[in-house]
Tab-separated table of C-alpha atoms in Angstrom:
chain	number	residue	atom	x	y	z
A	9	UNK	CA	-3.758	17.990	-6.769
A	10	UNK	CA	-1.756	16.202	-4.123
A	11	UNK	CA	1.648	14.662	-5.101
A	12	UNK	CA	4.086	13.381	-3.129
A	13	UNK	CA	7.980	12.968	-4.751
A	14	UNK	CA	10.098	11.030	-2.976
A	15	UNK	CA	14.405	11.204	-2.617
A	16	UNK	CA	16.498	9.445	-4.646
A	17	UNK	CA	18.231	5.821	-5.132
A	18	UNK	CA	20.367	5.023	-2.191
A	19	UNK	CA	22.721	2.243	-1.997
A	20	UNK	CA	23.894	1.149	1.655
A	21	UNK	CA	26.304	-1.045	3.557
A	22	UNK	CA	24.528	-3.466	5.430
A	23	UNK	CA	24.371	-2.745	9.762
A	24	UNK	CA	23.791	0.858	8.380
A	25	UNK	CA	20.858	3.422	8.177
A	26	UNK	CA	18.641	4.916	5.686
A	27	UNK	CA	16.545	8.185	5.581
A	28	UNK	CA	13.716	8.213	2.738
A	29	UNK	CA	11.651	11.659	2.519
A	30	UNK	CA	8.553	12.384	1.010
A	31	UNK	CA	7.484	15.365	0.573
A	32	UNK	CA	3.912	16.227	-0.394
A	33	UNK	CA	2.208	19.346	-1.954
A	34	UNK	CA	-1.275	20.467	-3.150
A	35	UNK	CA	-3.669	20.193	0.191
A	36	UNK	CA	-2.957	20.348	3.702
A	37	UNK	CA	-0.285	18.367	4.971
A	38	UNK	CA	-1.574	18.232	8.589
A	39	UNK	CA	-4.839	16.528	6.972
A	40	UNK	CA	-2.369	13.948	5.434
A	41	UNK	CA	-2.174	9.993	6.482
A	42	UNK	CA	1.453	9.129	5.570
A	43	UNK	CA	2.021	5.377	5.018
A	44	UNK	CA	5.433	3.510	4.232
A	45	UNK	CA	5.080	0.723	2.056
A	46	UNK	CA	7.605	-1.110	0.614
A	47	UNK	CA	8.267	-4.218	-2.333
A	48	UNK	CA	11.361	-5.946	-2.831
A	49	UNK	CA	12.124	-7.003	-6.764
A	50	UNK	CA	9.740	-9.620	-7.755
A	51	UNK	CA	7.844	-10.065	-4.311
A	52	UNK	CA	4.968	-7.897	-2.768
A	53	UNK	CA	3.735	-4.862	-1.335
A	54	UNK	CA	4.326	-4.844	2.652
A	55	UNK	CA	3.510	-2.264	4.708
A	56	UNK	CA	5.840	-0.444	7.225
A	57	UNK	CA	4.126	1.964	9.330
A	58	UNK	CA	2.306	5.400	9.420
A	59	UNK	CA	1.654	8.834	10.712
A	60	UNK	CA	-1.239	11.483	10.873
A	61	UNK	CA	1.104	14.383	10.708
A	62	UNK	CA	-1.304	16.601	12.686
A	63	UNK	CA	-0.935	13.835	15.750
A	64	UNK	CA	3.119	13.435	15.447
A	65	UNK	CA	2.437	9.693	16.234
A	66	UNK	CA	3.483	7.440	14.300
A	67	UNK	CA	2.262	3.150	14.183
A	68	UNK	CA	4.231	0.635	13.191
A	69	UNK	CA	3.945	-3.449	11.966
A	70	UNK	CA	5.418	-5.166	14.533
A	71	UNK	CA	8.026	-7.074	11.813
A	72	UNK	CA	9.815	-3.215	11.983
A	73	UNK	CA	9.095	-2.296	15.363
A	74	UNK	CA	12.603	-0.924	16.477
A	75	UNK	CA	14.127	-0.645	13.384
A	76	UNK	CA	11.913	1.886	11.868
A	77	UNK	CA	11.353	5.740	12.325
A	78	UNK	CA	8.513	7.347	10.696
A	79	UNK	CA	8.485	11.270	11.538
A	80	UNK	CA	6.823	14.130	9.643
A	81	UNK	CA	7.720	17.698	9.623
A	82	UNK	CA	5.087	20.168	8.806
A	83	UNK	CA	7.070	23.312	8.107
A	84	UNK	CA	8.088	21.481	5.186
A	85	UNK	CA	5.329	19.205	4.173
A	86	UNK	CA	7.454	16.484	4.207
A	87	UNK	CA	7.614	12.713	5.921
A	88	UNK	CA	10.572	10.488	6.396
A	89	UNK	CA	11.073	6.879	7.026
A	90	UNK	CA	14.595	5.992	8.731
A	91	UNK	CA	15.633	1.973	8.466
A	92	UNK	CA	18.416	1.325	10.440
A	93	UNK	CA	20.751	-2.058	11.022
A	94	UNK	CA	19.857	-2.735	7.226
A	95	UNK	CA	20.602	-5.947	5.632
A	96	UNK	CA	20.366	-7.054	2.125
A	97	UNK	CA	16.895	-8.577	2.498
A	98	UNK	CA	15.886	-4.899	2.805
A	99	UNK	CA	16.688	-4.109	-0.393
A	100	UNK	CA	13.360	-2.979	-2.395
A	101	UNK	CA	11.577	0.120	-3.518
A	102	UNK	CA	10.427	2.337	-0.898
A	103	UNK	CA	6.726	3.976	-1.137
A	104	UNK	CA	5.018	6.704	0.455
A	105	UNK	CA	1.230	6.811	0.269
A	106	UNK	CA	-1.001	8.847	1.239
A	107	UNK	CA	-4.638	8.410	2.251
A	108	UNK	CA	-7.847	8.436	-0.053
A	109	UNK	CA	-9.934	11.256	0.409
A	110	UNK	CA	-13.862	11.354	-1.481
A	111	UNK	CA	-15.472	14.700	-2.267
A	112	UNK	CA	-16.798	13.940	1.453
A	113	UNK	CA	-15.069	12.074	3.582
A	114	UNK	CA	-11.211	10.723	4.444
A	115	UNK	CA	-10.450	7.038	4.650
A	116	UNK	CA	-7.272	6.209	6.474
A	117	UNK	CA	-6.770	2.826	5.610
A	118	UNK	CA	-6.718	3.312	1.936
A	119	UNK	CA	-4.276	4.699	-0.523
A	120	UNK	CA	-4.714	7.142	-3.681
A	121	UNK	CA	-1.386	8.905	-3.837
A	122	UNK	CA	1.692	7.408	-3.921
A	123	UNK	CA	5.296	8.286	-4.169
A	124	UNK	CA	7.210	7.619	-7.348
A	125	UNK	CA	9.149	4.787	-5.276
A	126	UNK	CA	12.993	4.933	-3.644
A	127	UNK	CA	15.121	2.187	-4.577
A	128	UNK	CA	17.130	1.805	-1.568
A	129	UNK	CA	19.745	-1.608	-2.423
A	130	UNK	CA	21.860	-2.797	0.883
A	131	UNK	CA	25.275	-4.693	-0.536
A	132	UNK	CA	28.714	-5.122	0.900
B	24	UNK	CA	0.756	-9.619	11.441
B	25	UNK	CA	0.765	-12.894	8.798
B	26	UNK	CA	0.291	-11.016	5.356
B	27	UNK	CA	-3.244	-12.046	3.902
B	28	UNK	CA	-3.303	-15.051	1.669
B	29	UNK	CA	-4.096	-14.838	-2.048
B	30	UNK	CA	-3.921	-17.283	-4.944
B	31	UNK	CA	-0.259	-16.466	-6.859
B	32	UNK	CA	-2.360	-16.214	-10.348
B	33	UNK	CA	-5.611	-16.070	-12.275
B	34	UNK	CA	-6.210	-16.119	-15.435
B	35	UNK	CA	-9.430	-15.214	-18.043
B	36	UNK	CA	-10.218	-14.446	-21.262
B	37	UNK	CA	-11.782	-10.985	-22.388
B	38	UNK	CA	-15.121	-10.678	-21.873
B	39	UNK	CA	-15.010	-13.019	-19.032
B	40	UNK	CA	-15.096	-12.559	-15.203
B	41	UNK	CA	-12.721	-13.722	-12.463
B	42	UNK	CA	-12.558	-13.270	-9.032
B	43	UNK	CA	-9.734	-12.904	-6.532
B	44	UNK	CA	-9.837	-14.248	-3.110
B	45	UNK	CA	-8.293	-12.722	0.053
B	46	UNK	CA	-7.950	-14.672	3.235
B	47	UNK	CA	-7.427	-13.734	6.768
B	48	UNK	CA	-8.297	-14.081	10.561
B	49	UNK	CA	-10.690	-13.079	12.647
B	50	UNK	CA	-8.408	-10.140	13.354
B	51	UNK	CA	-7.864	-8.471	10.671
B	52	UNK	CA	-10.242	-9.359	7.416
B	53	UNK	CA	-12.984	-10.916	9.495
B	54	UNK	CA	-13.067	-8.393	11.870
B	55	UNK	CA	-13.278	-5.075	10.232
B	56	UNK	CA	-14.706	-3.793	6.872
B	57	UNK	CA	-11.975	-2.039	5.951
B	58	UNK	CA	-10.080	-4.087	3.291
B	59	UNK	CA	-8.834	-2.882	0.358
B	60	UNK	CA	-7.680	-3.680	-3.208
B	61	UNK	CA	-4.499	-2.637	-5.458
B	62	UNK	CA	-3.793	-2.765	-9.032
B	63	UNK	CA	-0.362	-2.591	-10.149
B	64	UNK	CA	1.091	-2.816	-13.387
B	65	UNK	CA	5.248	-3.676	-14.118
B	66	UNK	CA	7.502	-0.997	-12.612
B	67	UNK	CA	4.400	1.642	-11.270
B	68	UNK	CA	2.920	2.529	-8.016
B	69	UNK	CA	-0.484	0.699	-7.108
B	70	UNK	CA	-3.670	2.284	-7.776
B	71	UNK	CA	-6.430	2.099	-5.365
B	72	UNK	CA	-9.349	-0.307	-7.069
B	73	UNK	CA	-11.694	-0.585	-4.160
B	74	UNK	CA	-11.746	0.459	-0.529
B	75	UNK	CA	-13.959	-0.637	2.622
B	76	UNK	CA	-14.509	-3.998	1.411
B	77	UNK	CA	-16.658	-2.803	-1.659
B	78	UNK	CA	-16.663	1.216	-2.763
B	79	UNK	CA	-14.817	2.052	-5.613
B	80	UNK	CA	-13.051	5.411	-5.637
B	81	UNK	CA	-14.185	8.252	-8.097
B	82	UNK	CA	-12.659	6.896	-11.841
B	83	UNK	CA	-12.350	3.524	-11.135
B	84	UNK	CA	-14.316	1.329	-13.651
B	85	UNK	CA	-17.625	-0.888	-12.088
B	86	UNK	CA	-16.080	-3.596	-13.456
B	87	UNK	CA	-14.256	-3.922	-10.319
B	88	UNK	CA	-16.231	-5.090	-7.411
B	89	UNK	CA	-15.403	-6.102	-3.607
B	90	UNK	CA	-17.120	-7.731	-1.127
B	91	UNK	CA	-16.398	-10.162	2.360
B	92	UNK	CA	-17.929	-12.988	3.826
B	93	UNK	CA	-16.249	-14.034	7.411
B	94	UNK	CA	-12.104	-13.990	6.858
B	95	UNK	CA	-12.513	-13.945	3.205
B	96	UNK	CA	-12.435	-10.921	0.971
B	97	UNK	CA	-12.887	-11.151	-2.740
B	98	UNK	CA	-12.203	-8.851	-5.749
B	99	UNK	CA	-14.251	-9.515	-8.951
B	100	UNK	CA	-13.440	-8.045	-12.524
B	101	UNK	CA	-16.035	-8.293	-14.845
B	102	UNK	CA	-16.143	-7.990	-18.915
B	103	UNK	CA	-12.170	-8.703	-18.575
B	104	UNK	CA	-10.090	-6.409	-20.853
B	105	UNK	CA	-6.497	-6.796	-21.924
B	106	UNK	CA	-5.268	-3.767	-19.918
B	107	UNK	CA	-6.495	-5.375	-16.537
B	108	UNK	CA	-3.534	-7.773	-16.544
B	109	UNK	CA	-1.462	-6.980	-13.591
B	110	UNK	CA	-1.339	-7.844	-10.272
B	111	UNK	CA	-3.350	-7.202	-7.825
B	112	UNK	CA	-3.063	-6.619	-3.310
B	113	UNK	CA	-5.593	-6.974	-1.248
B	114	UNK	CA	-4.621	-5.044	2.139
B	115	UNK	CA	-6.704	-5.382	5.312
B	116	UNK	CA	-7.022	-2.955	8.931
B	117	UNK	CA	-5.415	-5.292	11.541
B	118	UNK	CA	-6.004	-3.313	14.370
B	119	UNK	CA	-4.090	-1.064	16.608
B	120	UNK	CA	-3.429	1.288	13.573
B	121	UNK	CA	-1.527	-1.740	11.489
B	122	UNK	CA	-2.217	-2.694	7.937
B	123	UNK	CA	-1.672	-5.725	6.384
B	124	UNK	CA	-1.001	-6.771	2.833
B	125	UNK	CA	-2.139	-9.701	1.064
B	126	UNK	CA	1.014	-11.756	-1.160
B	127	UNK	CA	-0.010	-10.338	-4.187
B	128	UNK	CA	-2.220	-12.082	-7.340
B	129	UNK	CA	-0.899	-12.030	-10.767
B	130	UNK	CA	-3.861	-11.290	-12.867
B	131	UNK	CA	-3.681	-13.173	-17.067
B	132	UNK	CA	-5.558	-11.700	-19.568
B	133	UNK	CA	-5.411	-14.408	-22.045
């Protein structure tokens, strides 16, 4: 079965950076569809930006585009999402999810597996 | 990218249906069936309820149904049970390899 387990809690300055990994195990991790998604306390889910591992490309919403790094590394099965210039509207709990896959076919824009969540709170 | 719009709360009693709506544009809900729906419960991850606009993955009840007409998707829950109180995200393909979430729907089982 395919889990993912993200890092743990982080608490950051603001104007700083944050690296969140996921790492995933149980299937092929070059098959995977990585998405970021995250949900600050009491609001809703909002997604970041993904990568197909086995492409090394990664696409982003435009509301991160330039703050956010998505990269995967294969020899380790595991993806990371870098945040950088944060500010204390980016505090929430970060997500990685991963892409639904039937007995027959993969669907990219759909999640089944998620992360447990990283809290990552920005505060002075 | 404006995230999808979606009533802040429903409510039914068991036994009863309700449906959730899911608005968009042209270019994103309207112009691709690939929307999907979320259930999550206080403090977990969201489960995947539905994807491309109406299949339901392998375990999920048929109680849950999705479908789309133009820029509006729609979950429906039928025979509603206590446990299906939660909320619930509709996310839609918005082209160029974006997603887009809806603002999330807090489900009441009264």
């Amino acid at each position: 079965q395919v889990q993912l387990v993200q890092s743990g809690a982080e608490v950051k300055k603001p104007g700083s950076s944050v690296k969140v990994s996921c790492k995933a195990s149980g299937g092929t991790f070059s098959s995977y569809a990585i998405s970021w998604v995250r949900q600050a306390p009491g609001q809703g889910l909002e997604w970041m930006g993904g990568i197909i591992p086995i492409f090394g490309t990664a696409n982003y919403a435009q509301k991160f585009q330039g703050r956010v790094t998505i990269t995967a590394d294969e020899s380790t099965s595991t993806a990371y999402m870098e945040l950088s210039s944060l500010r204390s509207e980016d505090t929430a709990v970060y997500y990685c999810a991963n892409r639904y896959c039937s007995s027959t076919s993969c669907y990219t824009n759909a999640f089944d597996i998620w992360g447990q969540g990283t809290m990552v709170t920005v505060s002075s | 990218q404006s995230a999808l719009t979606q009533p802040a709360s429903v409510s039914g009693s068991p036994g009863q249906s309700i449906t959730i709506s899911c608005t968009g544009t042209s270019s994103d809900v309207g112009g691709y069936n690939y929307v999907s729906w979320y259930q999550q419960h206080p403090g977990k991850a969201p489960k995947l309820m539905i994807y491309d606009v109406s299949k339901r993955p392998s375990g999920v009840s048929n109680r849950f149904s999705g479908s789309k007409s133009g820029n509006t998707a729609s979950l429906t829950i039928s025979g509603l049970q206590a446990e299906d109180e939660a909320d619930y995200y509709c996310c839609s393909y918005a082209g160029s390899s974006t997603l887009v979430f809806g603002g999330g729907t807090k489900l009441t089982v009264l």
